[in-house]
PDB file of C-alpha atoms in Angstrom:
ATOM      1  CA  MET K   1      -5.221 -22.881  12.472  1.00 43.00           C
ATOM      2  CA  ALA K   2      -5.532 -19.463  10.778  1.00 48.00           C
ATOM      3  CA  ALA K   3      -5.197 -16.360  12.914  1.00 60.00           C
ATOM      4  CA  PRO K   4      -8.381 -14.296  13.472  1.00 61.00           C
ATOM      5  CA  GLN K   5      -6.806 -11.382  11.626  1.00 70.00           C
ATOM      6  CA  ASP K   6      -6.093 -13.585   8.572  1.00 78.00           C
ATOM      7  CA  VAL K   7      -9.693 -14.776   8.577  1.00 85.00           C
ATOM      8  CA  HIS K   8     -10.897 -11.182   8.750  1.00 88.00           C
ATOM      9  CA  VAL K   9      -8.691 -10.262   5.778  1.00 87.00           C
ATOM     10  CA  ARG K  10     -10.039 -13.213   3.767  1.00 89.00           C
ATOM     11  CA  ILE K  11     -13.663 -12.308   4.531  1.00 90.00           C
ATOM     12  CA  CYS K  12     -13.005  -8.667   3.675  1.00 90.00           C
ATOM     13  CA  ASN K  13     -11.487  -9.637   0.312  1.00 90.00           C
ATOM     14  CA  GLN K  14     -14.435 -11.903  -0.471  1.00 92.00           C
ATOM     15  CA  GLU K  15     -16.917  -9.098   0.235  1.00 92.00           C
ATOM     16  CA  ILE K  16     -14.905  -6.692  -1.911  1.00 92.00           C
ATOM     17  CA  VAL K  17     -15.096  -9.123  -4.838  1.00 92.00           C
ATOM     18  CA  LYS K  18     -18.823  -9.622  -4.238  1.00 92.00           C
ATOM     19  CA  PHE K  19     -19.652  -5.892  -4.158  1.00 92.00           C
ATOM     20  CA  ASP K  20     -17.430  -5.261  -7.173  1.00 93.00           C
ATOM     21  CA  LEU K  21     -19.349  -7.861  -9.228  1.00 94.00           C
ATOM     22  CA  GLU K  22     -22.677  -6.397  -8.091  1.00 93.00           C
ATOM     23  CA  VAL K  23     -21.569  -2.904  -9.126  1.00 93.00           C
ATOM     24  CA  LYS K  24     -20.499  -4.177 -12.555  1.00 92.00           C
ATOM     25  CA  ALA K  25     -23.851  -5.947 -13.008  1.00 92.00           C
ATOM     26  CA  LEU K  26     -25.791  -2.780 -12.105  1.00 92.00           C
ATOM     27  CA  ILE K  27     -23.672  -0.690 -14.477  1.00 91.00           C
ATOM     28  CA  GLN K  28     -24.490  -3.164 -17.246  1.00 91.00           C
ATOM     29  CA  ASP K  29     -28.200  -2.790 -16.369  1.00 90.00           C
ATOM     30  CA  ILE K  30     -27.855   0.993 -16.716  1.00 88.00           C
ATOM     31  CA  ARG K  31     -26.103   0.565 -20.056  1.00 85.00           C
ATOM     32  CA  ASN K  32     -29.006  -1.586 -21.290  1.00 86.00           C
ATOM     33  CA  CYS K  33     -31.702   0.653 -19.798  1.00 83.00           C
ATOM     34  CA  SER K  34     -33.826   2.595 -22.294  1.00 76.00           C
ATOM     35  CA  GLY K  35     -36.048   4.321 -19.760  1.00 74.00           C
ATOM     36  CA  PRO K  36     -38.106   5.508 -18.154  1.00 79.00           C
ATOM     37  CA  LEU K  37     -36.273   8.029 -16.006  1.00 80.00           C
ATOM     38  CA  SER K  38     -37.540   6.429 -12.800  1.00 82.00           C
ATOM     39  CA  ALA K  39     -35.832   3.146 -13.744  1.00 85.00           C
ATOM     40  CA  LEU K  40     -32.535   4.951 -14.347  1.00 84.00           C
ATOM     41  CA  THR K  41     -32.826   6.787 -11.037  1.00 86.00           C
ATOM     42  CA  GLU K  42     -33.499   3.541  -9.185  1.00 90.00           C
ATOM     43  CA  LEU K  43     -30.477   1.840 -10.780  1.00 89.00           C
ATOM     44  CA  ASN K  44     -28.213   4.802  -9.949  1.00 90.00           C
ATOM     45  CA  THR K  45     -29.378   4.677  -6.329  1.00 91.00           C
ATOM     46  CA  LYS K  46     -28.466   0.988  -6.112  1.00 92.00           C
ATOM     47  CA  VAL K  47     -25.056   1.643  -7.678  1.00 92.00           C
ATOM     48  CA  LYS K  48     -24.354   4.393  -5.123  1.00 91.00           C
ATOM     49  CA  GLU K  49     -25.219   2.051  -2.255  1.00 93.00           C
ATOM     50  CA  LYS K  50     -23.013  -0.763  -3.575  1.00 92.00           C
ATOM     51  CA  ILE K  51     -20.083   1.585  -4.250  1.00 92.00           C
ATOM     52  CA  GLN K  52     -20.398   2.952  -0.727  1.00 92.00           C
ATOM     53  CA  GLN K  53     -20.344  -0.580   0.707  1.00 92.00           C
ATOM     54  CA  LEU K  54     -17.384  -1.441  -1.513  1.00 92.00           C
ATOM     55  CA  ARG K  55     -15.489   1.658  -0.368  1.00 91.00           C
ATOM     56  CA  HIS K  56     -16.056   0.793   3.292  1.00 93.00           C
ATOM     57  CA  ARG K  57     -14.672  -2.716   2.759  1.00 92.00           C
ATOM     58  CA  VAL K  58     -11.608  -1.370   0.933  1.00 92.00           C
ATOM     59  CA  GLN K  59     -10.988   1.081   3.785  1.00 91.00           C
ATOM     60  CA  GLU K  60     -11.378  -1.772   6.260  1.00 91.00           C
ATOM     61  CA  LEU K  61      -8.821  -3.848   4.332  1.00 90.00           C
ATOM     62  CA  GLU K  62      -6.444  -0.870   4.311  1.00 89.00           C
ATOM     63  CA  GLN K  63      -6.740  -0.583   8.090  1.00 90.00           C
ATOM     64  CA  LEU K  64      -6.069  -4.310   8.476  1.00 89.00           C
ATOM     65  CA  ALA K  65      -2.983  -3.909   6.278  1.00 89.00           C
ATOM     66  CA  LYS K  66      -1.618  -1.152   8.520  1.00 88.00           C
ATOM     67  CA  GLU K  67      -2.111  -3.395  11.572  1.00 86.00           C
ATOM     68  CA  GLN K  68       0.030  -6.244  10.165  1.00 85.00           C
ATOM     69  CA  ASP K  69       3.117  -7.112  12.206  1.00 85.00           C
ATOM     70  CA  LYS K  70       5.252  -8.297   9.291  1.00 86.00           C
ATOM     71  CA  GLU K  71       6.344  -5.565   6.901  1.00 86.00           C
ATOM     72  CA  SER K  72       6.157  -7.932   3.900  1.00 86.00           C
ATOM     73  CA  GLU K  73       2.516  -8.833   4.605  1.00 87.00           C
ATOM     74  CA  LYS K  74       1.698  -5.172   5.213  1.00 87.00           C
ATOM     75  CA  GLN K  75       3.143  -4.119   1.845  1.00 89.00           C
ATOM     76  CA  LEU K  76       1.358  -6.985   0.067  1.00 90.00           C
ATOM     77  CA  LEU K  77      -2.043  -6.002   1.490  1.00 89.00           C
ATOM     78  CA  LEU K  78      -1.456  -2.320   0.758  1.00 90.00           C
ATOM     79  CA  GLN K  79      -0.759  -3.262  -2.853  1.00 91.00           C
ATOM     80  CA  GLU K  80      -4.053  -5.182  -2.948  1.00 90.00           C
ATOM     81  CA  VAL K  81      -5.822  -2.114  -1.539  1.00 91.00           C
ATOM     82  CA  GLU K  82      -4.275   0.031  -4.273  1.00 92.00           C
ATOM     83  CA  ASN K  83      -5.491  -2.427  -6.924  1.00 92.00           C
ATOM     84  CA  HIS K  84      -9.013  -2.361  -5.471  1.00 92.00           C
ATOM     85  CA  LYS K  85      -8.999   1.442  -5.527  1.00 91.00           C
ATOM     86  CA  LYS K  86      -7.961   1.455  -9.180  1.00 92.00           C
ATOM     87  CA  GLN K  87     -10.789  -0.976  -9.912  1.00 92.00           C
ATOM     88  CA  MET K  88     -13.234   1.339  -8.124  1.00 91.00           C
ATOM     89  CA  LEU K  89     -12.080   4.240 -10.292  1.00 92.00           C
ATOM     90  CA  SER K  90     -12.602   2.080 -13.376  1.00 92.00           C
ATOM     91  CA  ASN K  91     -16.124   1.201 -12.174  1.00 91.00           C
ATOM     92  CA  GLN K  92     -16.953   4.856 -11.640  1.00 91.00           C
ATOM     93  CA  THR K  93     -15.755   5.710 -15.156  1.00 91.00           C
ATOM     94  CA  SER K  94     -17.881   2.885 -16.580  1.00 90.00           C
ATOM     95  CA  TRP K  95     -20.824   4.135 -14.502  1.00 91.00           C
ATOM     96  CA  ARG K  96     -20.500   7.601 -16.004  1.00 90.00           C
ATOM     97  CA  LYS K  97     -20.335   6.213 -19.556  1.00 89.00           C
ATOM     98  CA  ALA K  98     -23.318   3.942 -18.879  1.00 89.00           C
ATOM     99  CA  ASN K  99     -25.374   6.947 -17.762  1.00 89.00           C
ATOM    100  CA  LEU K 100     -24.496   8.780 -20.956  1.00 87.00           C
ATOM    101  CA  THR K 101     -25.471   5.719 -23.009  1.00 84.00           C
ATOM    102  CA  CYS K 102     -28.786   5.476 -21.165  1.00 85.00           C
ATOM    103  CA  LYS K 103     -29.477   9.175 -21.709  1.00 83.00           C
ATOM    104  CA  ILE K 104     -28.938   8.783 -25.460  1.00 83.00           C
ATOM    105  CA  ALA K 105     -31.263   5.769 -25.485  1.00 79.00           C
ATOM    106  CA  ILE K 106     -33.986   7.700 -23.629  1.00 80.00           C
ATOM    107  CA  ASP K 107     -33.597  10.651 -25.989  1.00 79.00           C
ATOM    108  CA  ASN K 108     -33.901   8.392 -29.028  1.00 78.00           C
ATOM    109  CA  LEU K 109     -36.969   6.670 -27.600  1.00 77.00           C
ATOM    110  CA  GLU K 110     -38.680   9.988 -26.968  1.00 72.00           C
ATOM    111  CA  LYS K 111     -37.899  11.133 -30.504  1.00 74.00           C
ATOM    112  CA  VAL K 112     -39.502   7.959 -31.886  1.00 72.00           C
ATOM    113  CA  GLU K 113     -42.592   8.503 -29.757  1.00 68.00           C
ATOM    114  CA  LEU K 114     -42.794  12.102 -30.955  1.00 67.00           C
ATOM    115  CA  LEU K 115     -42.629  11.019 -34.595  1.00 70.00           C
ATOM    116  CA  GLN K 116     -45.376   8.441 -34.107  1.00 69.00           C
ATOM    117  CA  GLY K 117     -47.988  11.166 -33.866  1.00 55.00           C
ATOM    118  CA  GLY K 118     -50.333  12.606 -31.295  1.00 48.00           C
ATOM    119  CA  ASP K 119     -50.788  16.155 -30.160  1.00 48.00           C
ATOM    120  CA  PRO K 120     -47.540  17.861 -31.280  1.00 45.00           C
ATOM    121  CA  LEU K 121     -47.782  20.610 -28.684  1.00 46.00           C
ATOM    122  CA  ARG K 122     -48.447  18.189 -25.850  1.00 49.00           C
ATOM    123  CA  GLN K 123     -45.777  15.795 -27.100  1.00 48.00           C
ATOM    124  CA  ARG K 124     -43.268  18.645 -27.314  1.00 46.00           C
ATOM    125  CA  LYS K 125     -44.072  19.799 -23.799  1.00 51.00           C
ATOM    126  CA  THR K 126     -43.852  16.292 -22.399  1.00 51.00           C
ATOM    127  CA  THR K 127     -40.603  15.676 -24.230  1.00 49.00           C
ATOM    128  CA  LYS K 128     -39.035  18.885 -22.931  1.00 52.00           C
ATOM    129  CA  GLU K 129     -40.053  18.095 -19.366  1.00 58.00           C
ATOM    130  CA  SER K 130     -38.743  14.543 -19.665  1.00 56.00           C
ATOM    131  CA  LEU K 131     -35.491  15.722 -21.208  1.00 54.00           C
ATOM    132  CA  ALA K 132     -35.088  18.321 -18.457  1.00 57.00           C
ATOM    133  CA  GLN K 133     -35.645  15.687 -15.763  1.00 61.00           C
ATOM    134  CA  THR K 134     -33.307  13.249 -17.492  1.00 57.00           C
ATOM    135  CA  SER K 135     -30.585  15.873 -17.916  1.00 58.00           C
ATOM    136  CA  SER K 136     -30.955  16.913 -14.269  1.00 62.00           C
ATOM    137  CA  ALA K 137     -30.711  13.308 -13.082  1.00 61.00           C
ATOM    138  CA  ILE K 138     -27.705  12.613 -15.324  1.00 62.00           C
ATOM    139  CA  THR K 139     -25.975  15.799 -14.179  1.00 64.00           C
ATOM    140  CA  GLU K 140     -26.537  14.895 -10.538  1.00 66.00           C
ATOM    141  CA  SER K 141     -25.226  11.380 -11.134  1.00 62.00           C
ATOM    142  CA  LEU K 142     -22.136  12.676 -12.927  1.00 63.00           C
ATOM    143  CA  MET K 143     -21.452  15.163 -10.137  1.00 67.00           C
ATOM    144  CA  GLY K 144     -21.776  12.361  -7.596  1.00 66.00           C
ATOM    145  CA  ILE K 145     -19.383  10.201  -9.610  1.00 64.00           C
ATOM    146  CA  SER K 146     -16.951  13.113  -9.879  1.00 63.00           C
ATOM    147  CA  ARG K 147     -17.004  13.610  -6.101  1.00 67.00           C
ATOM    148  CA  MET K 148     -16.446   9.890  -5.507  1.00 65.00           C
ATOM    149  CA  MET K 149     -13.554   9.806  -7.973  1.00 63.00           C
ATOM    150  CA  SER K 150     -12.001  12.826  -6.236  1.00 65.00           C
ATOM    151  CA  GLN K 151     -12.267  11.060  -2.865  1.00 66.00           C
ATOM    152  CA  GLN K 152     -10.822   7.910  -4.388  1.00 63.00           C
ATOM    153  CA  VAL K 153      -7.852   9.819  -5.825  1.00 60.00           C
ATOM    154  CA  GLN K 154      -7.226  11.408  -2.428  1.00 68.00           C
ATOM    155  CA  GLN K 155      -7.319   8.012  -0.729  1.00 66.00           C
ATOM    156  CA  SER K 156      -4.926   6.639  -3.348  1.00 62.00           C
ATOM    157  CA  GLU K 157      -2.543   9.510  -2.646  1.00 66.00           C
ATOM    158  CA  GLU K 158      -2.721   8.774   1.081  1.00 69.00           C
ATOM    159  CA  ALA K 159      -2.031   5.081   0.446  1.00 63.00           C
ATOM    160  CA  MET K 160       0.911   5.996  -1.783  1.00 65.00           C
ATOM    161  CA  GLN K 161       2.262   8.301   0.933  1.00 69.00           C
ATOM    162  CA  THR K 162       1.990   5.424   3.402  1.00 67.00           C
ATOM    163  CA  LEU K 163       3.980   3.202   1.036  1.00 64.00           C
ATOM    164  CA  VAL K 164       6.604   5.941   0.612  1.00 62.00           C
ATOM    165  CA  ASN K 165       6.907   6.362   4.388  1.00 68.00           C
ATOM    166  CA  SER K 166       7.231   2.593   4.852  1.00 65.00           C
ATOM    167  CA  SER K 167       9.922   2.443   2.163  1.00 64.00           C
ATOM    168  CA  ARG K 168      11.765   5.318   3.822  1.00 72.00           C
ATOM    169  CA  THR K 169      11.630   3.490   7.156  1.00 71.00           C
ATOM    170  CA  ILE K 170      13.069   0.363   5.538  1.00 71.00           C
ATOM    171  CA  LEU K 171      15.852   2.400   3.901  1.00 69.00           C
ATOM    172  CA  ASP K 172      16.689   4.096   7.210  1.00 70.00           C
ATOM    173  CA  ALA K 173      16.821   0.713   8.946  1.00 65.00           C
ATOM    174  CA  ASN K 174      19.069  -0.590   6.162  1.00 69.00           C
ATOM    175  CA  GLU K 175      21.426   2.392   6.539  1.00 74.00           C
ATOM    176  CA  GLU K 176      21.527   1.879  10.295  1.00 75.00           C
ATOM    177  CA  PHE K 177      22.326  -1.801   9.760  1.00 65.00           C
ATOM    178  CA  LYS K 178      25.163  -0.867   7.397  1.00 74.00           C
ATOM    179  CA  SER K 179      26.507   1.570  10.005  1.00 73.00           C
ATOM    180  CA  MET K 180      26.345  -1.114  12.701  1.00 76.00           C
ATOM    181  CA  SER K 181      28.098  -3.568  10.371  1.00 74.00           C
ATOM    182  CA  GLY K 182      30.912  -1.038   9.839  1.00 73.00           C
ATOM    183  CA  THR K 183      31.247  -0.538  13.588  1.00 77.00           C
ATOM    184  CA  ILE K 184      31.365  -4.306  14.174  1.00 79.00           C
ATOM    185  CA  GLN K 185      34.040  -4.752  11.503  1.00 80.00           C
ATOM    186  CA  LEU K 186      36.108  -1.933  13.014  1.00 79.00           C
ATOM    187  CA  GLY K 187      35.797  -3.552  16.464  1.00 73.00           C
ATOM    188  CA  ARG K 188      36.894  -6.881  15.010  1.00 80.00           C
ATOM    189  CA  LYS K 189      39.975  -5.267  13.456  1.00 81.00           C
ATOM    190  CA  LEU K 190      40.853  -3.526  16.736  1.00 77.00           C
ATOM    191  CA  ILE K 191      40.520  -6.787  18.669  1.00 80.00           C
ATOM    192  CA  THR K 192      42.717  -8.588  16.135  1.00 80.00           C
ATOM    193  CA  LYS K 193      45.294  -5.793  16.334  1.00 77.00           C
ATOM    194  CA  TYR K 194      45.193  -5.908  20.137  1.00 71.00           C
ATOM    195  CA  ASN K 195      45.749  -9.677  20.134  1.00 75.00           C
ATOM    196  CA  ARG K 196      48.759  -9.272  17.851  1.00 79.00           C
ATOM    197  CA  ARG K 197      50.116  -6.486  20.038  1.00 81.00           C
ATOM    198  CA  GLU K 198      49.648  -8.659  23.122  1.00 79.00           C
ATOM    199  CA  LEU K 199      51.594 -11.501  21.476  1.00 81.00           C
ATOM    200  CA  THR K 200      54.395  -9.103  20.537  1.00 83.00           C
ATOM    201  CA  ASP K 201      54.517  -7.699  24.076  1.00 79.00           C
ATOM    202  CA  LYS K 202      54.744 -11.219  25.533  1.00 82.00           C
ATOM    203  CA  LEU K 203      57.595 -12.061  23.177  1.00 83.00           C
ATOM    204  CA  LEU K 204      59.479  -8.885  24.097  1.00 84.00           C
ATOM    205  CA  ILE K 205      58.968  -9.571  27.818  1.00 86.00           C
ATOM    206  CA  PHE K 206      60.256 -13.120  27.354  1.00 84.00           C
ATOM    207  CA  LEU K 207      63.348 -11.886  25.493  1.00 85.00           C
ATOM    208  CA  ALA K 208      64.008  -9.199  28.134  1.00 84.00           C
ATOM    209  CA  LEU K 209      63.631 -11.771  30.886  1.00 85.00           C
ATOM    210  CA  ALA K 210      66.010 -14.148  29.107  1.00 84.00           C
ATOM    211  CA  LEU K 211      68.556 -11.355  28.660  1.00 86.00           C
ATOM    212  CA  PHE K 212      68.213 -10.427  32.332  1.00 84.00           C
ATOM    213  CA  LEU K 213      68.722 -14.021  33.470  1.00 84.00           C
ATOM    214  CA  ALA K 214      71.708 -14.399  31.168  1.00 82.00           C
ATOM    215  CA  THR K 215      73.242 -11.217  32.613  1.00 84.00           C
ATOM    216  CA  VAL K 216      72.660 -12.407  36.179  1.00 81.00           C
ATOM    217  CA  LEU K 217      74.212 -15.793  35.440  1.00 81.00           C
ATOM    218  CA  TYR K 218      77.215 -14.085  33.839  1.00 78.00           C
ATOM    219  CA  ILE K 219      77.735 -11.844  36.892  1.00 81.00           C
ATOM    220  CA  VAL K 220      77.358 -14.781  39.308  1.00 78.00           C
ATOM    221  CA  LYS K 221      79.779 -16.793  37.260  1.00 75.00           C
ATOM    222  CA  LYS K 222      82.400 -14.027  37.317  1.00 75.00           C
ATOM    223  CA  ARG K 223      82.064 -13.561  41.117  1.00 75.00           C
ATOM    224  CA  LEU K 224      82.122 -17.243  42.059  1.00 75.00           C
ATOM    225  CA  PHE K 225      84.373 -18.595  39.419  1.00 70.00           C
ATOM    226  CA  PRO K 226      86.665 -15.746  38.363  1.00 67.00           C
ATOM    227  CA  PHE K 227      89.255 -18.176  37.072  1.00 63.00           C
ATOM    228  CA  LEU K 228      86.820 -19.610  34.530  1.00 59.00           C
TER     229      LEU K 228
END
């Protein structure tokens, strides 16, 4: 049975994929849009909402990654988060290009309508107003995209810093393990040396005891049996 946290991670990933596909579909709609300005504004509003939802899910996945007990699983999820952030940056770049494409299409359509006739003065005035509104909307959208990309870059830097800190922790633990291994090896050598020294001491004691007994026997022999 899967752990609740694993289920949460799976659901979060599924929602990220879903929102990402919806953002791509809306960007394609903007790319194909030829006006009017209200349609472009409505599509940009939907894209902003979906990107915001996508960002929240990516942040949620990042938090889940930091809560993992196993370092390997934590690093794997953080790498997935980094990939999702790169994909979000790519979507935002495509969004900006799609807005520019739509603006060109609207401009071309208005030029065609102007050439088709009608009151030139009125057409010119209408065209200028429409172009001003379109340019204002595009500028606002581009500024919004720029702000989002800046936030995304900052979040990517924070995620990278987290990875660096985790790597440093692993390296420190590895160095500590190497130090402990050296200490253990030194202790093993000292124990081996002590065992050898103990064996040598026992041998010397045995030889001294044998020499002492031999001396005692010699003295006893000379006292009791001087003629021998």
